[in-house]
Every structure is written in structure tokens, then in C-alpha cells.
PDB file of C-alpha atoms in Angstrom:
ATOM      1  CA  UNK A  12     102.822 109.166  71.092  1.00 66.00           C
ATOM      2  CA  UNK A  13     106.312 110.512  71.676  1.00 82.00           C
ATOM      3  CA  UNK A  14     106.612 111.045  75.427  1.00 88.00           C
ATOM      4  CA  UNK A  15     109.949 112.808  74.973  1.00 85.00           C
ATOM      5  CA  UNK A  16     108.023 115.794  73.594  1.00 89.00           C
ATOM      6  CA  UNK A  17     105.815 116.005  76.731  1.00 95.00           C
ATOM      7  CA  UNK A  18     106.266 118.828  79.190  1.00 96.00           C
ATOM      8  CA  UNK A  19     105.882 118.276  82.926  1.00 95.00           C
ATOM      9  CA  UNK A  20     102.136 118.945  82.873  1.00 97.00           C
ATOM     10  CA  UNK A  21     101.624 116.478  79.993  1.00 96.00           C
ATOM     11  CA  UNK A  22     103.569 113.810  81.891  1.00 97.00           C
ATOM     12  CA  UNK A  23     101.651 114.355  85.130  1.00 97.00           C
ATOM     13  CA  UNK A  24      98.268 114.517  83.429  1.00 97.00           C
ATOM     14  CA  UNK A  25      98.917 111.353  81.437  1.00 97.00           C
ATOM     15  CA  UNK A  26      99.965 109.435  84.547  1.00 97.00           C
ATOM     16  CA  UNK A  27      96.964 110.802  86.461  1.00 97.00           C
ATOM     17  CA  UNK A  28      94.472 109.945  83.692  1.00 97.00           C
ATOM     18  CA  UNK A  29      95.662 106.369  83.306  1.00 97.00           C
ATOM     19  CA  UNK A  30      95.711 105.840  87.073  1.00 96.00           C
ATOM     20  CA  UNK A  31      92.255 107.382  87.452  1.00 96.00           C
ATOM     21  CA  UNK A  32      90.776 104.712  85.143  1.00 96.00           C
ATOM     22  CA  UNK A  33      92.877 101.946  86.712  1.00 92.00           C
ATOM     23  CA  UNK A  34      95.225 101.375  83.786  1.00 93.00           C
ATOM     24  CA  UNK A  35      98.823 100.627  84.753  1.00 90.00           C
ATOM     25  CA  UNK A  36     100.477  99.891  81.435  1.00 91.00           C
ATOM     26  CA  UNK A  37     104.036  98.928  82.365  1.00 92.00           C
ATOM     27  CA  UNK A  38     105.702 100.374  79.260  1.00 93.00           C
ATOM     28  CA  UNK A  39     103.807 103.644  79.537  1.00 95.00           C
ATOM     29  CA  UNK A  40     104.560 104.144  83.231  1.00 96.00           C
ATOM     30  CA  UNK A  41     108.218 103.212  82.681  1.00 95.00           C
ATOM     31  CA  UNK A  42     108.430 105.843  79.932  1.00 95.00           C
ATOM     32  CA  UNK A  43     106.629 108.409  82.097  1.00 97.00           C
ATOM     33  CA  UNK A  44     108.984 107.675  84.998  1.00 96.00           C
ATOM     34  CA  UNK A  45     112.079 108.089  82.847  1.00 96.00           C
ATOM     35  CA  UNK A  46     110.839 111.323  81.285  1.00 96.00           C
ATOM     36  CA  UNK A  47     109.584 112.631  84.635  1.00 96.00           C
ATOM     37  CA  UNK A  48     112.891 111.965  86.340  1.00 96.00           C
ATOM     38  CA  UNK A  49     114.738 113.856  83.609  1.00 95.00           C
ATOM     39  CA  UNK A  50     112.307 116.801  83.784  1.00 95.00           C
ATOM     40  CA  UNK A  51     111.619 116.906  87.541  1.00 96.00           C
ATOM     41  CA  UNK A  52     113.062 120.422  87.910  1.00 95.00           C
ATOM     42  CA  UNK A  53     110.164 121.722  85.774  1.00 96.00           C
ATOM     43  CA  UNK A  54     107.385 120.059  87.782  1.00 97.00           C
ATOM     44  CA  UNK A  55     105.158 122.435  89.700  1.00 96.00           C
ATOM     45  CA  UNK A  56     103.311 121.454  92.863  1.00 95.00           C
ATOM     46  CA  UNK A  57     100.312 120.016  91.012  1.00 96.00           C
ATOM     47  CA  UNK A  58     102.544 118.041  88.628  1.00 97.00           C
ATOM     48  CA  UNK A  59     104.398 116.534  91.591  1.00 96.00           C
ATOM     49  CA  UNK A  60     101.231 115.697  93.510  1.00 95.00           C
ATOM     50  CA  UNK A  61      99.460 114.186  90.504  1.00 97.00           C
ATOM     51  CA  UNK A  62     102.463 112.123  89.505  1.00 97.00           C
ATOM     52  CA  UNK A  63     103.235 110.675  92.930  1.00 93.00           C
ATOM     53  CA  UNK A  64      99.513 109.938  93.387  1.00 95.00           C
ATOM     54  CA  UNK A  65      99.238 108.233  89.992  1.00 96.00           C
ATOM     55  CA  UNK A  66     102.260 105.995  90.502  1.00 95.00           C
ATOM     56  CA  UNK A  67     101.090 104.998  93.982  1.00 93.00           C
ATOM     57  CA  UNK A  68      97.524 104.410  92.760  1.00 95.00           C
ATOM     58  CA  UNK A  69      98.621 101.890  90.120  1.00 95.00           C
ATOM     59  CA  UNK A  70     101.325 100.355  92.311  1.00 91.00           C
ATOM     60  CA  UNK A  71     104.262 101.443  90.176  1.00 91.00           C
ATOM     61  CA  UNK A  72     107.290 102.174  92.320  1.00 83.00           C
ATOM     62  CA  UNK A  73     110.072 103.640  90.207  1.00 89.00           C
ATOM     63  CA  UNK A  74     113.118 104.255  92.402  1.00 87.00           C
ATOM     64  CA  UNK A  75     114.711 106.984  90.290  1.00 92.00           C
ATOM     65  CA  UNK A  76     111.477 108.938  89.924  1.00 93.00           C
ATOM     66  CA  UNK A  77     110.614 108.685  93.611  1.00 88.00           C
ATOM     67  CA  UNK A  78     114.152 109.710  94.605  1.00 87.00           C
ATOM     68  CA  UNK A  79     113.832 112.759  92.350  1.00 92.00           C
ATOM     69  CA  UNK A  80     110.448 113.549  93.882  1.00 88.00           C
ATOM     70  CA  UNK A  81     111.869 113.168  97.388  1.00 84.00           C
ATOM     71  CA  UNK A  82     114.125 116.116  96.565  1.00 87.00           C
ATOM     72  CA  UNK A  83     111.586 118.145  94.591  1.00 91.00           C
ATOM     73  CA  UNK A  84     108.577 117.922  96.924  1.00 87.00           C
ATOM     74  CA  UNK A  85     110.167 119.630  99.978  1.00 85.00           C
ATOM     75  CA  UNK A  86     111.407 122.464  97.770  1.00 88.00           C
ATOM     76  CA  UNK A  87     107.864 123.033  96.454  1.00 90.00           C
ATOM     77  CA  UNK A  88     105.767 122.151  99.500  1.00 87.00           C
ATOM     78  CA  UNK A  89     104.920 125.775 100.349  1.00 90.00           C
ATOM     79  CA  UNK A  90     103.180 126.009  96.947  1.00 93.00           C
ATOM     80  CA  UNK A  91     100.992 122.952  97.514  1.00 91.00           C
ATOM     81  CA  UNK A  92      97.287 123.605  97.957  1.00 95.00           C
ATOM     82  CA  UNK A  93      95.132 121.384 100.142  1.00 93.00           C
ATOM     83  CA  UNK A  94      94.341 119.009  97.261  1.00 94.00           C
ATOM     84  CA  UNK A  95      98.052 118.631  96.433  1.00 93.00           C
ATOM     85  CA  UNK A  96      98.856 117.961 100.088  1.00 90.00           C
ATOM     86  CA  UNK A  97      96.072 115.411 100.434  1.00 91.00           C
ATOM     87  CA  UNK A  98      96.963 113.547  97.255  1.00 91.00           C
ATOM     88  CA  UNK A  99     100.644 113.506  98.140  1.00 88.00           C
ATOM     89  CA  UNK A 100      99.995 112.277 101.669  1.00 87.00           C
ATOM     90  CA  UNK A 101      97.674 109.545 100.360  1.00 90.00           C
ATOM     91  CA  UNK A 102     100.320 108.451  97.872  1.00 87.00           C
ATOM     92  CA  UNK A 103     103.112 108.387 100.438  1.00 82.00           C
ATOM     93  CA  UNK A 104     101.064 106.239 102.795  1.00 82.00           C
ATOM     94  CA  UNK A 105     100.478 103.738  99.979  1.00 82.00           C
ATOM     95  CA  UNK A 106     104.114 103.452  98.889  1.00 75.00           C
ATOM     96  CA  UNK A 107     106.120 100.759 100.640  1.00 62.00           C
ATOM     97  CA  UNK A 108     108.511 102.029 103.282  1.00 61.00           C
ATOM     98  CA  UNK A 109     111.296  99.678 102.164  1.00 61.00           C
ATOM     99  CA  UNK A 110     111.070 101.050  98.641  1.00 54.00           C
ATOM    100  CA  UNK A 111     110.816 104.724  99.608  1.00 61.00           C
ATOM    101  CA  UNK A 112     112.521 105.380 102.958  1.00 63.00           C
ATOM    102  CA  UNK A 113     112.191 109.160 102.526  1.00 65.00           C
ATOM    103  CA  UNK A 114     108.415 108.898 102.798  1.00 61.00           C
ATOM    104  CA  UNK A 115     108.371 109.434 106.576  1.00 65.00           C
ATOM    105  CA  UNK A 116     110.294 112.689 106.257  1.00 68.00           C
ATOM    106  CA  UNK A 117     107.970 113.867 103.492  1.00 65.00           C
ATOM    107  CA  UNK A 118     104.876 112.980 105.495  1.00 66.00           C
ATOM    108  CA  UNK A 119     106.202 115.048 108.403  1.00 64.00           C
ATOM    109  CA  UNK A 120     106.826 117.955 106.024  1.00 66.00           C
ATOM    110  CA  UNK A 121     103.212 117.823 104.889  1.00 67.00           C
TER     111      UNK A 121
END
């Protein structure tokens, strides 16, 4: 599979599906993080929520991806539905504060 050809929905859905079944393949999540960071401007609210949830669920903390999400989530927060808000809040609570200092600000925004 060539992840470079994935759009934002493909990236988010792939991360979500692997996390849902408890698979945290390091190479896959590294590739998803790199591609997601490069394409973050195209992520909609569901893509953002699913991706942050998936990475938190499998314990993958990618600094560049989470920094990009820290900028993208506030800009999209008004488009989040209740499921997106819940998943994002759950994810932020499960990400280490030292790794992701912006999490407190994002939690307050939610």
C-alpha cells in the first residue's frame, strides 16, 4: 500500500481501523503520522478526531503530527459533532502532558 496516495479520510480511517483492533504497527503509524502532518490542512473535523483518537489509543505520540493537530483542531472545533468532541477529549486525556503541552488548551476549547 502506498500511503502517499491516501487522502485525509484514508489516513484517518486507516489509523482508526488499526487502533480499533488494537494493532499499533510502528512503521504504519510512523508513515501515517508523516503523511497526516503533510496533509493536515485537508483534514475535516472527523479526520482530526479519528486520527488523534487512534494515535492515543495505540500509544503512539508523534510530536510533529500532534503539533499540527494542535493548530488544526481549534480552527475546526465549531464543526465537531458530539462524537468528534468526545473522541478528541478522550484522546487528549490519554496523551502525556509532557509530550503534548497544548492538550490543556485544547481540552478547554472543547
